[in-house]
Coordinates of C-alpha atoms in Angstrom, one line a residue:
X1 CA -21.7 32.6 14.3
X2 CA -18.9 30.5 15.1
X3 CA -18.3 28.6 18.7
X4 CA -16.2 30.7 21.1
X5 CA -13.3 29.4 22.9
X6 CA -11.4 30.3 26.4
X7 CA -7.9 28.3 26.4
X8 CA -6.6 28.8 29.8
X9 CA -3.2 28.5 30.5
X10 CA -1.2 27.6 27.4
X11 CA 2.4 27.9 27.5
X12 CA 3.6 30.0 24.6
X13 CA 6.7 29.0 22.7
X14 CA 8.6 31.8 24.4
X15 CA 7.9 30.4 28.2
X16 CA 4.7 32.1 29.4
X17 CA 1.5 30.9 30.4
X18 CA -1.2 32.6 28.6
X19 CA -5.3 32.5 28.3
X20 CA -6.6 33.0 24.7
X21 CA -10.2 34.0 23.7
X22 CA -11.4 33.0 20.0
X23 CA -14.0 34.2 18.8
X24 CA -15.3 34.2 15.0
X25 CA -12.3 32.8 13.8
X26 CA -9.8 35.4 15.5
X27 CA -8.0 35.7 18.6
X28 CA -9.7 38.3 20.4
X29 CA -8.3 38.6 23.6
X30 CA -4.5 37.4 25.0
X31 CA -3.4 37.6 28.7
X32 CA -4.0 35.9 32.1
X33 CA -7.0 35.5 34.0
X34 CA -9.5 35.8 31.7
X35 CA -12.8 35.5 31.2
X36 CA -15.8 34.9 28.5
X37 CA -19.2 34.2 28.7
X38 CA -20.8 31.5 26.6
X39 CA -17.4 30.1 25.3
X40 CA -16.0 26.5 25.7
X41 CA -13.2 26.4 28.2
X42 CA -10.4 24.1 26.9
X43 CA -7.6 23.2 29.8
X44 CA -4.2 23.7 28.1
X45 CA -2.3 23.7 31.5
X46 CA 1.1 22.0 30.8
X47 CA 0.1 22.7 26.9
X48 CA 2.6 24.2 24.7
X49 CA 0.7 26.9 22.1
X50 CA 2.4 27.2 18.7
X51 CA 1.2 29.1 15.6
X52 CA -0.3 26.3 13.4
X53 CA 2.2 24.5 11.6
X54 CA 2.4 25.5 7.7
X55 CA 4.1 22.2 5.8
X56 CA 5.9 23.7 2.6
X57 CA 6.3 20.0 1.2
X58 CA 3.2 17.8 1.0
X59 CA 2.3 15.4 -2.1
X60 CA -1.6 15.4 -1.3
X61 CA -2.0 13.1 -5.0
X62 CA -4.9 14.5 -6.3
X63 CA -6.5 15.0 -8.8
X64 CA -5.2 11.3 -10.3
X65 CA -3.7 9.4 -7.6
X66 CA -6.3 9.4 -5.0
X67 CA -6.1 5.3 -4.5
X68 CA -2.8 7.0 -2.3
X69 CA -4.3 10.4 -0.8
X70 CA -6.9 13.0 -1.8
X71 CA -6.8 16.5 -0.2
X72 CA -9.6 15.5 1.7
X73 CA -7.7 12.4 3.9
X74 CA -4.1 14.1 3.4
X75 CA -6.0 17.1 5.0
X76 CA -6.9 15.3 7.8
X77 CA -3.4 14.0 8.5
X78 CA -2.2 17.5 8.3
X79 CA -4.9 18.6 11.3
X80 CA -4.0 15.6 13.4
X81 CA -0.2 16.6 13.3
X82 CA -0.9 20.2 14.2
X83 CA -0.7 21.7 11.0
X84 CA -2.8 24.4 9.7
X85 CA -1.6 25.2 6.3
X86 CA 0.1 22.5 3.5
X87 CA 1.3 23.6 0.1
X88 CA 0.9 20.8 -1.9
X89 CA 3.4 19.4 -4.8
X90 CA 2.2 19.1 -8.8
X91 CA 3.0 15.8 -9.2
X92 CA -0.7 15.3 -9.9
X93 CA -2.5 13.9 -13.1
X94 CA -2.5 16.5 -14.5
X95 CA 0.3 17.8 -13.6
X96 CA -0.3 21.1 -11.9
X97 CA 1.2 23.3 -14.4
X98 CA -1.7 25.6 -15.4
X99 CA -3.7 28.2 -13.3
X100 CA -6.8 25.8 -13.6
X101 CA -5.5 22.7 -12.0
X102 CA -4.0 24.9 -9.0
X103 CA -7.2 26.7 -8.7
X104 CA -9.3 23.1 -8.1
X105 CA -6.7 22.1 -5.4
X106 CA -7.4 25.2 -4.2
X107 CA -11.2 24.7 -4.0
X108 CA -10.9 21.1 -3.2
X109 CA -8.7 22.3 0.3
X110 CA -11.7 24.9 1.1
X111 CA -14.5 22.5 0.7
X112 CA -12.3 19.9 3.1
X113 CA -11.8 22.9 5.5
X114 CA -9.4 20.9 7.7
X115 CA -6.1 23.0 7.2
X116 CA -5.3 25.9 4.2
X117 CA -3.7 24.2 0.7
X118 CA -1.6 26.2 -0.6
X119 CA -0.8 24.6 -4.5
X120 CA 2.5 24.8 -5.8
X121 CA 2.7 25.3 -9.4
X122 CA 5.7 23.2 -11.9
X123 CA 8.6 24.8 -12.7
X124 CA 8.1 23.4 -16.2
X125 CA 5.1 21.6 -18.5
X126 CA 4.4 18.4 -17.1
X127 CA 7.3 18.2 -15.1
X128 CA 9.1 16.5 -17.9
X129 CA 12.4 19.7 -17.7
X130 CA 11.6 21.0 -21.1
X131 CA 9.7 24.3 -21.3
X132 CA 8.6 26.6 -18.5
X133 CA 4.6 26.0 -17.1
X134 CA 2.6 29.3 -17.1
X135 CA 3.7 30.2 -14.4
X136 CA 2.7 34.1 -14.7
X137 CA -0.9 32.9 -15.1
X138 CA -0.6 30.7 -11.8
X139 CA 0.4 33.4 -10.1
X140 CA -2.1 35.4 -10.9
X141 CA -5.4 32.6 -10.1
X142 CA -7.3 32.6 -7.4
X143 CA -4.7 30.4 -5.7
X144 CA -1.5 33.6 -5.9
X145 CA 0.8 30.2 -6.6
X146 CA 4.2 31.9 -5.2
X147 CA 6.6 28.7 -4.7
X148 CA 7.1 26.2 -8.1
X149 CA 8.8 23.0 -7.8
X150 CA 9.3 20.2 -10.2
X151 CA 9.8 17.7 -7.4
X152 CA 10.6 14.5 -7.8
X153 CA 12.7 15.4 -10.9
X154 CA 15.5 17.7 -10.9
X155 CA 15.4 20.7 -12.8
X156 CA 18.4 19.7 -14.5
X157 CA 18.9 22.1 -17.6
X158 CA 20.7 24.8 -16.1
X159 CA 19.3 27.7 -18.8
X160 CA 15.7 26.3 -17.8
X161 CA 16.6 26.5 -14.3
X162 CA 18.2 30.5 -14.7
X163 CA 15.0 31.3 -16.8
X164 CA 12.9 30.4 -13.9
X165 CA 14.5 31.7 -11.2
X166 CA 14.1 35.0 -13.6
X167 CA 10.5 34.6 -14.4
X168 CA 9.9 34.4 -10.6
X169 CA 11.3 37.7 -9.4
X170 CA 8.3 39.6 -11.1
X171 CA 6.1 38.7 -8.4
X172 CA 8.2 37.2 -6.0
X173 CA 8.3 33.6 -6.4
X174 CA 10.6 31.3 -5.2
X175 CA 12.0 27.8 -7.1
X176 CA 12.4 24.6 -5.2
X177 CA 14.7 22.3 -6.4
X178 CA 15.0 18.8 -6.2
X179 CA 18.6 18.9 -6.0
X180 CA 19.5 15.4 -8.5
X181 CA 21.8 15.0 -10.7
X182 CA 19.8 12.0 -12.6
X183 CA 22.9 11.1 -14.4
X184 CA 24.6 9.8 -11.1
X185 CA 21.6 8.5 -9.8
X186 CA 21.0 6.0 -12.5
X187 CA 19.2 2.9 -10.8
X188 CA 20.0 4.2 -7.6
X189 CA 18.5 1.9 -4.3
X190 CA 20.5 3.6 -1.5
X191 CA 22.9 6.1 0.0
X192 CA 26.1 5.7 -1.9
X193 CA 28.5 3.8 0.6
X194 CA 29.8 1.1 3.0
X195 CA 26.6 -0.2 3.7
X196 CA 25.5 0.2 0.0
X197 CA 28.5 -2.2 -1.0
X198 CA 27.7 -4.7 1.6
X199 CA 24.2 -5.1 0.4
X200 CA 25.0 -5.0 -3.2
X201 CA 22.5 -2.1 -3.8
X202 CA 23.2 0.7 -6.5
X203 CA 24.2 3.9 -4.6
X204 CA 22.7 7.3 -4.7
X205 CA 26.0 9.4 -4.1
X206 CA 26.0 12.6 -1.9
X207 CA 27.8 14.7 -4.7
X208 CA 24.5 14.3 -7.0
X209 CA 22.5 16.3 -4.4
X210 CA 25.5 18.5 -3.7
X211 CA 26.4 19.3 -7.0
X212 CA 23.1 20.5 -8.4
X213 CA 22.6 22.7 -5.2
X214 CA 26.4 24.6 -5.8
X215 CA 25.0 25.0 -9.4
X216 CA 21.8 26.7 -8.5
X217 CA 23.2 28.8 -5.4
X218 CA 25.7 30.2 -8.4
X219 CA 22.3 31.1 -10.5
X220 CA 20.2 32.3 -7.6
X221 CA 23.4 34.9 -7.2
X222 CA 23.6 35.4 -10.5
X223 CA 19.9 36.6 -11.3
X224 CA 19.6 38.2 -8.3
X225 CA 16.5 35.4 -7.3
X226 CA 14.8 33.6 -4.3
X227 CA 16.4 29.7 -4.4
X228 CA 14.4 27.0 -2.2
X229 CA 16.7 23.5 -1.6
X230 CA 14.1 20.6 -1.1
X231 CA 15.0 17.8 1.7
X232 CA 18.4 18.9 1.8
X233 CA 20.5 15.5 3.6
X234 CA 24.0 15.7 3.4
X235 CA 26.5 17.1 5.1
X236 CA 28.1 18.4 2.0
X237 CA 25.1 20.0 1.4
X238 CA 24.8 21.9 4.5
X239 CA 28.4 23.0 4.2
X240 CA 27.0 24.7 0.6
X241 CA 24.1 26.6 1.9
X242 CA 26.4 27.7 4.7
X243 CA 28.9 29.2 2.2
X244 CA 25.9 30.9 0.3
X245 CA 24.4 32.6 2.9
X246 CA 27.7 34.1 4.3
X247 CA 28.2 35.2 0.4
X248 CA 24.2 36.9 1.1
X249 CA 22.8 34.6 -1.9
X250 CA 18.9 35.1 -1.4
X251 CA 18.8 30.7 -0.7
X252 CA 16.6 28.6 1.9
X253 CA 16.5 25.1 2.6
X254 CA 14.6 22.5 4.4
X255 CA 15.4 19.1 5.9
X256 CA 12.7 16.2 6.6
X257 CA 11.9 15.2 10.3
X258 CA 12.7 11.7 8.4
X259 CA 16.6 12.8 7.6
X260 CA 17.1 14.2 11.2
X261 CA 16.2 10.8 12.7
X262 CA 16.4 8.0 10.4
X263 CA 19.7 6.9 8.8
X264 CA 21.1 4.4 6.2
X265 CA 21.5 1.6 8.8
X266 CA 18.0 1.2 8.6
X267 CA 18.3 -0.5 5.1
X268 CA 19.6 -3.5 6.0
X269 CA 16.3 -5.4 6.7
X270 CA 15.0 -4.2 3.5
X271 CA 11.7 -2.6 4.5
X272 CA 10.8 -0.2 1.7
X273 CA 9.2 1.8 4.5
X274 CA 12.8 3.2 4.7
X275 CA 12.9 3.8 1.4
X276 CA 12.8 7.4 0.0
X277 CA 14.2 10.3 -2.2
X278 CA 16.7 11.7 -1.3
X279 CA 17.4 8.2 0.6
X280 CA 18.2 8.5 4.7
X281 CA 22.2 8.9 4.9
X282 CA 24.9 8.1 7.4
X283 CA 25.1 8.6 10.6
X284 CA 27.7 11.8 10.0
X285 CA 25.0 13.2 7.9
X286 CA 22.4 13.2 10.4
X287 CA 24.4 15.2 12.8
X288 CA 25.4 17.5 10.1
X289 CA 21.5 18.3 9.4
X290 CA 20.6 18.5 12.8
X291 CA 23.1 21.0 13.9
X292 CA 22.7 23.0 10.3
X293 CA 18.9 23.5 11.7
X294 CA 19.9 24.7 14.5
X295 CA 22.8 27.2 13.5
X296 CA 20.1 28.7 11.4
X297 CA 21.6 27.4 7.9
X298 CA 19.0 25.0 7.5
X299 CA 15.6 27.3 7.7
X300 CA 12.6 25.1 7.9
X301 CA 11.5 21.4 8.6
X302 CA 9.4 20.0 5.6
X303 CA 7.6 16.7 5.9
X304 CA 7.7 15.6 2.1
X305 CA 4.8 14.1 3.0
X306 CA 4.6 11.1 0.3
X307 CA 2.2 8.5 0.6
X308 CA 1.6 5.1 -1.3
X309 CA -0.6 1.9 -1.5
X310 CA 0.1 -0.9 0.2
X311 CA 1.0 -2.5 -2.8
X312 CA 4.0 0.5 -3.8
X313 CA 5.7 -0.9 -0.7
X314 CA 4.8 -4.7 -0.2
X315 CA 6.9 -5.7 -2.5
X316 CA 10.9 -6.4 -3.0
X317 CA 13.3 -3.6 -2.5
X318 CA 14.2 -2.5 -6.0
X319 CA 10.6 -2.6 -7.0
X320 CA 9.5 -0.3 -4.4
X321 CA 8.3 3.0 -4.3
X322 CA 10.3 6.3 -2.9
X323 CA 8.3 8.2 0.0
X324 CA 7.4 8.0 3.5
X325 CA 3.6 9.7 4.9
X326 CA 5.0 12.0 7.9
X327 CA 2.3 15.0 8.6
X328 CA 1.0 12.8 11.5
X329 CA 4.7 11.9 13.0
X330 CA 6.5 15.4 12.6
X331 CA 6.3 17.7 15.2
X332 CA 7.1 14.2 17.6
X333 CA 9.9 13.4 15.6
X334 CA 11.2 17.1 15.8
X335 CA 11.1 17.0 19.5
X336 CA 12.6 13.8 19.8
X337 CA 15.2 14.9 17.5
X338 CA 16.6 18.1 18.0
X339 CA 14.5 19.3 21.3
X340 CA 15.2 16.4 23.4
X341 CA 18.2 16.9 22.3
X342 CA 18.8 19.8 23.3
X343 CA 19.6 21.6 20.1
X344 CA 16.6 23.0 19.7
X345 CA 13.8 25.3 22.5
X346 CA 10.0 25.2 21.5
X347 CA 10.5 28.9 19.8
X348 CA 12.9 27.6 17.3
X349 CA 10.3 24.9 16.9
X350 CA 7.2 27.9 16.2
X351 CA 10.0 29.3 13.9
X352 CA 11.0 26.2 11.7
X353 CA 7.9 24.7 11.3
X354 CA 5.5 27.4 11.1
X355 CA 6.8 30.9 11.1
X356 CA 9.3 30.6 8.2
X357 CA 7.6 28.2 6.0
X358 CA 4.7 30.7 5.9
X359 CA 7.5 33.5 4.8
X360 CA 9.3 31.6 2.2
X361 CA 5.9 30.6 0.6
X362 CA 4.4 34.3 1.2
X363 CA 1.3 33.8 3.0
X364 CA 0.7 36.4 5.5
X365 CA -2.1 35.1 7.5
X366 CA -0.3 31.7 7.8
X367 CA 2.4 31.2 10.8
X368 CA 1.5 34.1 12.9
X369 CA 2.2 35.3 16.4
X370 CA -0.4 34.2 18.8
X371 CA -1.7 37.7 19.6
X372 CA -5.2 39.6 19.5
X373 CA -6.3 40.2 16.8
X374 CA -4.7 37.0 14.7
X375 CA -6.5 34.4 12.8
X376 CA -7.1 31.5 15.2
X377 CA -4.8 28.9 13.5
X378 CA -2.9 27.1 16.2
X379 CA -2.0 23.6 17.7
X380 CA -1.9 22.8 21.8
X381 CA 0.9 20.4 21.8
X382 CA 1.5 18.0 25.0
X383 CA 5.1 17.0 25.2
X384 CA 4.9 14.7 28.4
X385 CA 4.0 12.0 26.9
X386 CA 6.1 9.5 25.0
X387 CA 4.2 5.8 23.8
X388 CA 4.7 3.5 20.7
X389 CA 3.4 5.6 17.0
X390 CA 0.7 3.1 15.4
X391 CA -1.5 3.0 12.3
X392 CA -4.1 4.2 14.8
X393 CA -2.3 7.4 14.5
X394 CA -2.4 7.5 11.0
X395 CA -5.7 9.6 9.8
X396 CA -4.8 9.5 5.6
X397 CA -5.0 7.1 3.4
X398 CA -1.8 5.2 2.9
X399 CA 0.3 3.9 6.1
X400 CA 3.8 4.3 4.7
X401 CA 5.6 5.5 7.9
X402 CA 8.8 4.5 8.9
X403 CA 7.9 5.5 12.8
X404 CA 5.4 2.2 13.5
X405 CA 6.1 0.3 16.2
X406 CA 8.8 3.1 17.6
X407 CA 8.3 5.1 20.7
X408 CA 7.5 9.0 19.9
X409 CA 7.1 11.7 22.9
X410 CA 4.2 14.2 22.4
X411 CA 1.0 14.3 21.3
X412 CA -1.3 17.0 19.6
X413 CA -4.2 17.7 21.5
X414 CA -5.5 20.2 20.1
X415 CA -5.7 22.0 16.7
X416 CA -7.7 25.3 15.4
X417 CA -7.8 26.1 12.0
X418 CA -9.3 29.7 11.4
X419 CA -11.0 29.4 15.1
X420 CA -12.6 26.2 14.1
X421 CA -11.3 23.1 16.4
X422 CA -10.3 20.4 13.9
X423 CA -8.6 18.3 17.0
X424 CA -10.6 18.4 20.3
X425 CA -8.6 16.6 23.3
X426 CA -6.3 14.8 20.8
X427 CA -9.1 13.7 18.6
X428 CA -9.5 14.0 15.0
X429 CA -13.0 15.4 14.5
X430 CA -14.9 13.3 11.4
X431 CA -16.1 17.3 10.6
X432 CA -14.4 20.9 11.3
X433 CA -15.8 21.9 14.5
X434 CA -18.7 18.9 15.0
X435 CA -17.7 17.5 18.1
X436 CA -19.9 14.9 20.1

């Protein structure tokens, strides 16, 4: 049998204080003052409670790239941010395009046991934009793929893209595009701009993102299809999806915690720690993401989680490699960017980064309400504090993060993944549960 847990005094997202009782990986019991025999009492006064946080954009690397993550060490970066649930990207070796590679990343999450892994099957064979992966037979594995990306690459061929976003609607899929034009973004260092011409640096123009995202919204409408918009980051962009939704085209998108914070200004000291696909825009752009999150147009927070070796990123600027780790960093950077702010209240929070994640990829025990009778996945967030985000705080492999050395409020002190503690007063535990 499983340990038992009282949490007394949690706030929920909503506002209220609340106890909690878990008990063989459920929540058995919600309300105040209560009481249970044998369990460990865990003091969440002044703790925020929110459903565990489901990530729909994590490159976890394996199998073939684990010198950069595996799903063991990207799982454990997931549990010490809070979340409970990753779907991971295909851009594996192999790819995962076929029902066999999805189903080992499957197996490989359950025998980490840190956080659900959720794979994501390519849109097309090896990613490569030329013929459609199987993906009837990946949604039918062991893993029920329901979300297919080719991210990273653009699926560019618009009859490829329409015959996906057909295939899908059989068992309810979803596409998520990489919205790139590759054409104009041949070379490309940087946001297209000022500071692009002052530094001499190729530019990746807004309208390459925006363009392929009008094209697909038109598609979406037109096969009568769920659309997904990866790490949306332009203005221009959010002005799209805004027009699509009021035209009731079945679309969501997602902005990183790195594109509500970070902008292009950041590029001048040529760190290729700020460098990433889609790259961090201007200023105007930032504000534009942030207040498309909270209007409602922008549905979800995704980390694109994207980690490298030292070497990918310890080298000269045009040599460097796009990506940025962020699982540990993104529910601080959230609050210090849209709830400090004022634009977003800890429900939005449960909402964008756990509740409607877990719709759009269709998993029904991911992302739930904290009531009796709910699986046990959920984080105990302290927002009090703020202090300077360190490699310490980095639990994968790689140490890619643009936050080091900044000052982040919050910490996560506390995370259950299926009534198992995988944090235990804001420690990652080196096992599921084994604490000293």
């Amino acid at each position: 049998m499983s340990e038992s847990f009282l949490i007394r005094g949690a706030r929920r997202a909503g506002g209220d204080a609340i106890d909690m009782v878990v008990s063989d990986g459920m929540i058995t019991e919600v309300g105040s003052s209560l009481s249970a025999g044998g369990a460990t009492v865990v003091d969440a006064d002044g703790l925020i409670a929110l459903p565990g946080l489901v990530d729909l954009h994590t490159h976890l690397r394996e199998p073939g790239y684990e010198a950069s993550e595996t799903i063991l060490t990207g799982s454990r970066a997931a549990a010490a941010g809070g979340f409970t649930t990753v779907f991971a990207m295909p851009n594996t070796s192999p790819v995962a395009d076929t029902a066999g590679v999805v189903e080992q990343e499957l197996a490989l999450g359950e025998a980490a046991g840190y956080v659900h892994v959720q794979p994501i099957g390519a849109v097309t064979i090896g990613q490569k934009g030329e013929r459609l992966a199987e993906l009837g037979a990946m949604a039918a594995s062991r893993a029920r793929v329901r979300v297919f990306s080719d991210d990273g690459f653009c699926v560019f061929d618009p009859l490829i893209m329409r015959r996906a976003l057909e295939y899908v609607k059989s068992f309810d899929g979803v596409v998520a595009q990489h919205a790139q034009d590759p054409r104009l973004t041949e070379g490309a260092q940087m946001n297209e701009g000022t500071v692009s011409a002052e530094l001499g640096l190729t530019g990746w123009p807004a309208v390459a993102e925006e363009s392929i995202i009008a094209r697909d919204v038109l598609l979406a409408e037109h096969v009568g299809s769920r659309l997904h918009v990866c790490h949306l980051s332009t203005a221009g962009s959010v002005d799209i999806i805004r027009w699509a939704k009021k035209r009731g085209v079945n679309v969501t998108a997602e902005v990183t915690p790195h594109h509500l914070l970070l902008s292009e200004e950041l590029v001048r000291g040529y760190d290729a720690r700020f460098k990433v696909n889609p790259p961090l825009r201007r200023d105007e752009d930032v504000r534009a993401v942030r207040e498309g999150l909270a209007d409602g147009t922008i549905d979800i927070v995704a980390t694109d989680h994207a980690p490298h070796p030292a070497e990918a990123k310890s080298c000269e600027w045009a040599a460097a490699a796009n990506g940025m780790v962020g699982l540990e960093s993104a529910l601080r950077v959230v609050q210090q960017a849209v709830v400090d702010t004022g634009l977003l209240d800890w429900d939005d929070v449960a909402r964008v980064l756990s509740t409607a994640p877990a719709r759009i990829g269709r998993l029904a025990d991911a992302g739930t309400p904290l009531e009796a009778g709910r699986p046990a996945s959920f984080t105990l967030y302290d927002p009090r504090p703020v202090r300077t985000f360190t490699d310490a705080d980095l639990r994968g492999r790689s140490v890619n993060s643009p936050y080091l050395d900044r000052e982040l409020p919050g910490e996560v002190r506390w995370t259950f993944f299926r009534g198992t503690a995988t944090v235990a007063d804001g420690d990652l535990l080196d096992r599921p549960g084994a604490r000293p």
